[in-house]
mmCIF file with all atom_site columns, C-alpha atoms in Angstrom:
data_model
loop_
_atom_site.group_PDB
_atom_site.id
_atom_site.type_symbol
_atom_site.label_atom_id
_atom_site.label_alt_id
_atom_site.label_comp_id
_atom_site.label_asym_id
_atom_site.label_entity_id
_atom_site.label_seq_id
_atom_site.pdbx_PDB_ins_code
_atom_site.Cartn_x
_atom_site.Cartn_y
_atom_site.Cartn_z
_atom_site.occupancy
_atom_site.B_iso_or_equiv
_atom_site.pdbx_formal_charge
_atom_site.auth_seq_id
_atom_site.auth_comp_id
_atom_site.auth_asym_id
_atom_site.auth_atom_id
_atom_site.pdbx_PDB_model_num
ATOM 1   C CA . MET X 1 1   ? -16.395 -88.217  49.045 1.00 0.00 ? 1   MET X CA 1
ATOM 2   C CA . ALA X 1 2   ? -15.965 -89.415  45.490 1.00 0.00 ? 2   ALA X CA 1
ATOM 3   C CA . SER X 1 3   ? -15.362 -92.725  43.762 1.00 0.00 ? 3   SER X CA 1
ATOM 4   C CA . VAL X 1 4   ? -13.947 -94.080  40.518 1.00 0.00 ? 4   VAL X CA 1
ATOM 5   C CA . PHE X 1 5   ? -15.288 -97.046  38.537 1.00 0.00 ? 5   PHE X CA 1
ATOM 6   C CA . VAL X 1 6   ? -13.418 -98.836  35.775 1.00 0.00 ? 6   VAL X CA 1
ATOM 7   C CA . ILE X 1 7   ? -15.975 -98.898  32.943 1.00 0.00 ? 7   ILE X CA 1
ATOM 8   C CA . SER X 1 8   ? -13.836 -100.340 30.131 1.00 0.00 ? 8   SER X CA 1
ATOM 9   C CA . GLY X 1 9   ? -10.700 -102.397 29.921 1.00 0.00 ? 9   GLY X CA 1
ATOM 10  C CA . GLU X 1 10  ? -9.434  -105.547 31.599 1.00 0.00 ? 10  GLU X CA 1
ATOM 11  C CA . GLN X 1 11  ? -10.560 -104.408 35.068 1.00 0.00 ? 11  GLN X CA 1
ATOM 12  C CA . LYS X 1 12  ? -14.084 -103.363 34.080 1.00 0.00 ? 12  LYS X CA 1
ATOM 13  C CA . GLY X 1 13  ? -16.393 -103.241 37.109 1.00 0.00 ? 13  GLY X CA 1
ATOM 14  C CA . GLU X 1 14  ? -13.732 -102.436 39.720 1.00 0.00 ? 14  GLU X CA 1
ATOM 15  C CA . TYR X 1 15  ? -14.490 -99.630  42.154 1.00 0.00 ? 15  TYR X CA 1
ATOM 16  C CA . TYR X 1 16  ? -12.195 -97.329  44.127 1.00 0.00 ? 16  TYR X CA 1
ATOM 17  C CA . PRO X 1 17  ? -13.323 -94.891  46.847 1.00 0.00 ? 17  PRO X CA 1
ATOM 18  C CA . LEU X 1 18  ? -11.128 -91.787  46.646 1.00 0.00 ? 18  LEU X CA 1
ATOM 19  C CA . GLY X 1 19  ? -11.489 -90.166  50.054 1.00 0.00 ? 19  GLY X CA 1
ATOM 20  C CA . HIS X 1 20  ? -9.840  -86.781  50.500 1.00 0.00 ? 20  HIS X CA 1
ATOM 21  C CA . ARG X 1 21  ? -6.311  -88.055  49.919 1.00 0.00 ? 21  ARG X CA 1
ATOM 22  C CA . THR X 1 22  ? -4.121  -87.896  46.825 1.00 0.00 ? 22  THR X CA 1
ATOM 23  C CA . ASN X 1 23  ? -4.672  -90.935  44.584 1.00 0.00 ? 23  ASN X CA 1
ATOM 24  C CA . VAL X 1 24  ? -2.171  -91.977  41.938 1.00 0.00 ? 24  VAL X CA 1
ATOM 25  C CA . VAL X 1 25  ? -3.455  -94.034  39.006 1.00 0.00 ? 25  VAL X CA 1
ATOM 26  C CA . GLY X 1 26  ? -0.941  -96.101  37.079 1.00 0.00 ? 26  GLY X CA 1
ATOM 27  C CA . ARG X 1 27  ? 0.533   -99.464  36.200 1.00 0.00 ? 27  ARG X CA 1
ATOM 28  C CA . ASP X 1 28  ? 2.967   -99.612  39.148 1.00 0.00 ? 28  ASP X CA 1
ATOM 29  C CA . GLU X 1 29  ? 2.029   -101.991 41.967 1.00 0.00 ? 29  GLU X CA 1
ATOM 30  C CA . ALA X 1 30  ? 2.719   -99.316  44.597 1.00 0.00 ? 30  ALA X CA 1
ATOM 31  C CA . VAL X 1 31  ? 0.157   -96.742  43.380 1.00 0.00 ? 31  VAL X CA 1
ATOM 32  C CA . THR X 1 32  ? -3.255  -96.232  44.980 1.00 0.00 ? 32  THR X CA 1
ATOM 33  C CA . ILE X 1 33  ? -5.183  -97.363  41.877 1.00 0.00 ? 33  ILE X CA 1
ATOM 34  C CA . GLN X 1 34  ? -3.311  -99.905  39.772 1.00 0.00 ? 34  GLN X CA 1
ATOM 35  C CA . ILE X 1 35  ? -4.462  -100.248 36.162 1.00 0.00 ? 35  ILE X CA 1
ATOM 36  C CA . ARG X 1 36  ? -3.108  -103.270 34.313 1.00 0.00 ? 36  ARG X CA 1
ATOM 37  C CA . ASP X 1 37  ? -2.900  -101.763 30.822 1.00 0.00 ? 37  ASP X CA 1
ATOM 38  C CA . ASP X 1 38  ? 0.279   -101.667 28.708 1.00 0.00 ? 38  ASP X CA 1
ATOM 39  C CA . LEU X 1 39  ? -0.506  -98.116  27.538 1.00 0.00 ? 39  LEU X CA 1
ATOM 40  C CA . VAL X 1 40  ? -0.733  -96.797  31.112 1.00 0.00 ? 40  VAL X CA 1
ATOM 41  C CA . SER X 1 41  ? 2.433   -95.312  32.591 1.00 0.00 ? 41  SER X CA 1
ATOM 42  C CA . ARG X 1 42  ? 3.736   -96.490  35.953 1.00 0.00 ? 42  ARG X CA 1
ATOM 43  C CA . LYS X 1 43  ? 2.450   -93.217  37.452 1.00 0.00 ? 43  LYS X CA 1
ATOM 44  C CA . HIS X 1 44  ? -0.012  -91.910  34.906 1.00 0.00 ? 44  HIS X CA 1
ATOM 45  C CA . LEU X 1 45  ? -2.593  -89.729  36.618 1.00 0.00 ? 45  LEU X CA 1
ATOM 46  C CA . GLN X 1 46  ? -3.109  -88.036  39.942 1.00 0.00 ? 46  GLN X CA 1
ATOM 47  C CA . ILE X 1 47  ? -6.562  -87.359  41.398 1.00 0.00 ? 47  ILE X CA 1
ATOM 48  C CA . HIS X 1 48  ? -6.662  -85.201  44.503 1.00 0.00 ? 48  HIS X CA 1
ATOM 49  C CA . TYR X 1 49  ? -9.130  -83.259  46.595 1.00 0.00 ? 49  TYR X CA 1
ATOM 50  C CA . ASP X 1 50  ? -8.473  -79.554  47.163 1.00 0.00 ? 50  ASP X CA 1
ATOM 51  C CA . HIS X 1 51  ? -9.905  -78.670  50.580 1.00 0.00 ? 51  HIS X CA 1
ATOM 52  C CA . GLY X 1 52  ? -9.790  -74.908  49.891 1.00 0.00 ? 52  GLY X CA 1
ATOM 53  C CA . ARG X 1 53  ? -11.798 -75.185  46.685 1.00 0.00 ? 53  ARG X CA 1
ATOM 54  C CA . GLU X 1 54  ? -13.819 -78.213  47.890 1.00 0.00 ? 54  GLU X CA 1
ATOM 55  C CA . GLN X 1 55  ? -13.330 -79.985  44.567 1.00 0.00 ? 55  GLN X CA 1
ATOM 56  C CA . TYR X 1 56  ? -11.501 -82.925  42.999 1.00 0.00 ? 56  TYR X CA 1
ATOM 57  C CA . PHE X 1 57  ? -8.844  -82.358  40.356 1.00 0.00 ? 57  PHE X CA 1
ATOM 58  C CA . ALA X 1 58  ? -7.020  -84.570  37.843 1.00 0.00 ? 58  ALA X CA 1
ATOM 59  C CA . PHE X 1 59  ? -3.417  -84.051  36.795 1.00 0.00 ? 59  PHE X CA 1
ATOM 60  C CA . ASP X 1 60  ? -1.444  -85.874  34.078 1.00 0.00 ? 60  ASP X CA 1
ATOM 61  C CA . MET X 1 61  ? 1.845   -87.034  35.621 1.00 0.00 ? 61  MET X CA 1
ATOM 62  C CA . LYS X 1 62  ? 3.779   -86.630  32.331 1.00 0.00 ? 62  LYS X CA 1
ATOM 63  C CA . SER X 1 63  ? 2.395   -89.894  30.968 1.00 0.00 ? 63  SER X CA 1
ATOM 64  C CA . LYS X 1 64  ? 3.477   -91.024  27.516 1.00 0.00 ? 64  LYS X CA 1
ATOM 65  C CA . HIS X 1 65  ? -0.052  -91.466  26.118 1.00 0.00 ? 65  HIS X CA 1
ATOM 66  C CA . GLY X 1 66  ? -1.813  -88.661  27.991 1.00 0.00 ? 66  GLY X CA 1
ATOM 67  C CA . VAL X 1 67  ? -4.996  -88.345  30.008 1.00 0.00 ? 67  VAL X CA 1
ATOM 68  C CA . PHE X 1 68  ? -8.332  -87.591  28.354 1.00 0.00 ? 68  PHE X CA 1
ATOM 69  C CA . ILE X 1 69  ? -11.379 -86.300  30.211 1.00 0.00 ? 69  ILE X CA 1
ATOM 70  C CA . ASN X 1 70  ? -14.612 -86.559  28.219 1.00 0.00 ? 70  ASN X CA 1
ATOM 71  C CA . ASP X 1 71  ? -12.574 -87.040  25.004 1.00 0.00 ? 71  ASP X CA 1
ATOM 72  C CA . GLY X 1 72  ? -10.384 -83.956  25.550 1.00 0.00 ? 72  GLY X CA 1
ATOM 73  C CA . ARG X 1 73  ? -6.692  -84.301  26.405 1.00 0.00 ? 73  ARG X CA 1
ATOM 74  C CA . ILE X 1 74  ? -5.722  -82.425  29.556 1.00 0.00 ? 74  ILE X CA 1
ATOM 75  C CA . ALA X 1 75  ? -2.516  -80.395  29.730 1.00 0.00 ? 75  ALA X CA 1
ATOM 76  C CA . GLU X 1 76  ? -2.858  -78.993  33.246 1.00 0.00 ? 76  GLU X CA 1
ATOM 77  C CA . GLU X 1 77  ? -4.672  -79.637  36.494 1.00 0.00 ? 77  GLU X CA 1
ATOM 78  C CA . THR X 1 78  ? -8.337  -80.073  35.561 1.00 0.00 ? 78  THR X CA 1
ATOM 79  C CA . ALA X 1 79  ? -11.433 -79.930  37.794 1.00 0.00 ? 79  ALA X CA 1
ATOM 80  C CA . LEU X 1 80  ? -13.527 -83.089  37.811 1.00 0.00 ? 80  LEU X CA 1
ATOM 81  C CA . ALA X 1 81  ? -17.331 -83.138  37.711 1.00 0.00 ? 81  ALA X CA 1
ATOM 82  C CA . ASP X 1 82  ? -19.762 -85.924  38.531 1.00 0.00 ? 82  ASP X CA 1
ATOM 83  C CA . GLY X 1 83  ? -20.016 -88.307  35.567 1.00 0.00 ? 83  GLY X CA 1
ATOM 84  C CA . ASP X 1 84  ? -16.700 -87.388  33.929 1.00 0.00 ? 84  ASP X CA 1
ATOM 85  C CA . GLU X 1 85  ? -15.073 -90.186  31.946 1.00 0.00 ? 85  GLU X CA 1
ATOM 86  C CA . ILE X 1 86  ? -11.292 -90.381  32.237 1.00 0.00 ? 86  ILE X CA 1
ATOM 87  C CA . LEU X 1 87  ? -9.337  -92.311  29.599 1.00 0.00 ? 87  LEU X CA 1
ATOM 88  C CA . VAL X 1 88  ? -5.889  -93.649  30.527 1.00 0.00 ? 88  VAL X CA 1
ATOM 89  C CA . GLY X 1 89  ? -4.365  -95.986  27.948 1.00 0.00 ? 89  GLY X CA 1
ATOM 90  C CA . ARG X 1 90  ? -7.197  -98.263  26.782 1.00 0.00 ? 90  ARG X CA 1
ATOM 91  C CA . THR X 1 91  ? -8.972  -98.050  30.145 1.00 0.00 ? 91  THR X CA 1
ATOM 92  C CA . THR X 1 92  ? -11.880 -95.724  30.905 1.00 0.00 ? 92  THR X CA 1
ATOM 93  C CA . LEU X 1 93  ? -12.655 -94.588  34.436 1.00 0.00 ? 93  LEU X CA 1
ATOM 94  C CA . LEU X 1 94  ? -15.931 -93.045  35.545 1.00 0.00 ? 94  LEU X CA 1
ATOM 95  C CA . PHE X 1 95  ? -15.611 -90.333  38.199 1.00 0.00 ? 95  PHE X CA 1
ATOM 96  C CA . THR X 1 96  ? -18.578 -89.894  40.510 1.00 0.00 ? 96  THR X CA 1
ATOM 97  C CA . LEU X 1 97  ? -19.070 -87.636  43.499 1.00 0.00 ? 97  LEU X CA 1
ATOM 98  C CA . ARG X 1 98  ? -21.156 -90.359  45.133 1.00 0.00 ? 98  ARG X CA 1
ATOM 99  C CA . ASP X 1 99  ? -19.812 -92.128  48.167 1.00 0.00 ? 99  ASP X CA 1
ATOM 100 C CA . PHE X 1 100 ? -20.876 -95.699  48.840 1.00 0.00 ? 100 PHE X CA 1
ATOM 101 C CA . ASP X 1 101 ? -21.201 -97.636  52.083 1.00 0.00 ? 101 ASP X CA 1
ATOM 102 C CA . ASP X 1 102 ? -19.639 -100.767 50.630 1.00 0.00 ? 102 ASP X CA 1
ATOM 103 C CA . TYR X 1 103 ? -18.651 -102.560 47.450 1.00 0.00 ? 103 TYR X CA 1
ATOM 104 C CA . GLU X 1 104 ? -22.147 -104.008 46.937 1.00 0.00 ? 104 GLU X CA 1
ATOM 105 C CA . SER X 1 105 ? -23.867 -100.593 46.923 1.00 0.00 ? 105 SER X CA 1
ATOM 106 C CA . ALA X 1 106 ? -21.193 -99.272  44.537 1.00 0.00 ? 106 ALA X CA 1
ATOM 107 C CA . LEU X 1 107 ? -21.710 -102.241 42.237 1.00 0.00 ? 107 LEU X CA 1
ATOM 108 C CA . SER X 1 108 ? -25.470 -101.711 42.282 1.00 0.00 ? 108 SER X CA 1
ATOM 109 C CA . HIS X 1 109 ? -25.003 -98.053  41.271 1.00 0.00 ? 109 HIS X CA 1
ATOM 110 C CA . TYR X 1 110 ? -22.597 -99.051  38.496 1.00 0.00 ? 110 TYR X CA 1
ATOM 111 C CA . LYS X 1 111 ? -25.017 -101.638 37.108 1.00 0.00 ? 111 LYS X CA 1
ATOM 112 C CA . LYS X 1 112 ? -27.923 -99.157  37.170 1.00 0.00 ? 112 LYS X CA 1
ATOM 113 C CA . ARG X 1 113 ? -25.786 -96.612  35.308 1.00 0.00 ? 113 ARG X CA 1
ATOM 114 C CA . GLY X 1 114 ? -25.068 -99.215  32.616 1.00 0.00 ? 114 GLY X CA 1
ATOM 115 C CA . GLU X 1 115 ? -28.776 -99.884  32.201 1.00 0.00 ? 115 GLU X CA 1
ATOM 116 C CA . ARG X 1 116 ? -29.410 -96.215  31.448 1.00 0.00 ? 116 ARG X CA 1
ATOM 117 C CA . PHE X 1 117 ? -27.202 -96.429  28.381 1.00 0.00 ? 117 PHE X CA 1
ATOM 118 C CA . ARG X 1 118 ? -28.752 -99.523  26.820 1.00 0.00 ? 118 ARG X CA 1
ATOM 119 C CA . PRO X 1 119 ? -30.255 -98.814  23.412 1.00 0.00 ? 119 PRO X CA 1
ATOM 120 C CA . THR X 1 120 ? -34.005 -99.259  23.051 1.00 0.00 ? 120 THR X CA 1
ATOM 121 C CA . HIS X 1 121 ? -34.987 -101.856 20.488 1.00 0.00 ? 121 HIS X CA 1
ATOM 122 C CA . MET X 1 122 ? -38.214 -101.177 18.626 1.00 0.00 ? 122 MET X CA 1
ATOM 123 C CA . GLN X 1 123 ? -40.209 -104.047 17.174 1.00 0.00 ? 123 GLN X CA 1
#
């Protein structure tokens, strides 16, 4: 199963396991993944698993500001790959195919990923 991390925005560091269900990302309190960002629509993005194709897909739910995957705006259902960055409003989500046993192991993975992107300072 896959997971999503919030890697920028007010909720940075939050983690959501996706499972094989349909997940709606948006500002509304009733959605699966609530993002508190004024530029995020109430129901902004749908992430679902297609059992036939054995893959996760993202779909823009007619949001006002769009959905961007790896800096490209999506116009139709788009396959997700491990490491894809999804921008909704001012919030960036990291999609990973990794499944975690608990929040602590997810947090550890997230922190290690952040270390990989630290610039090297030469003296």
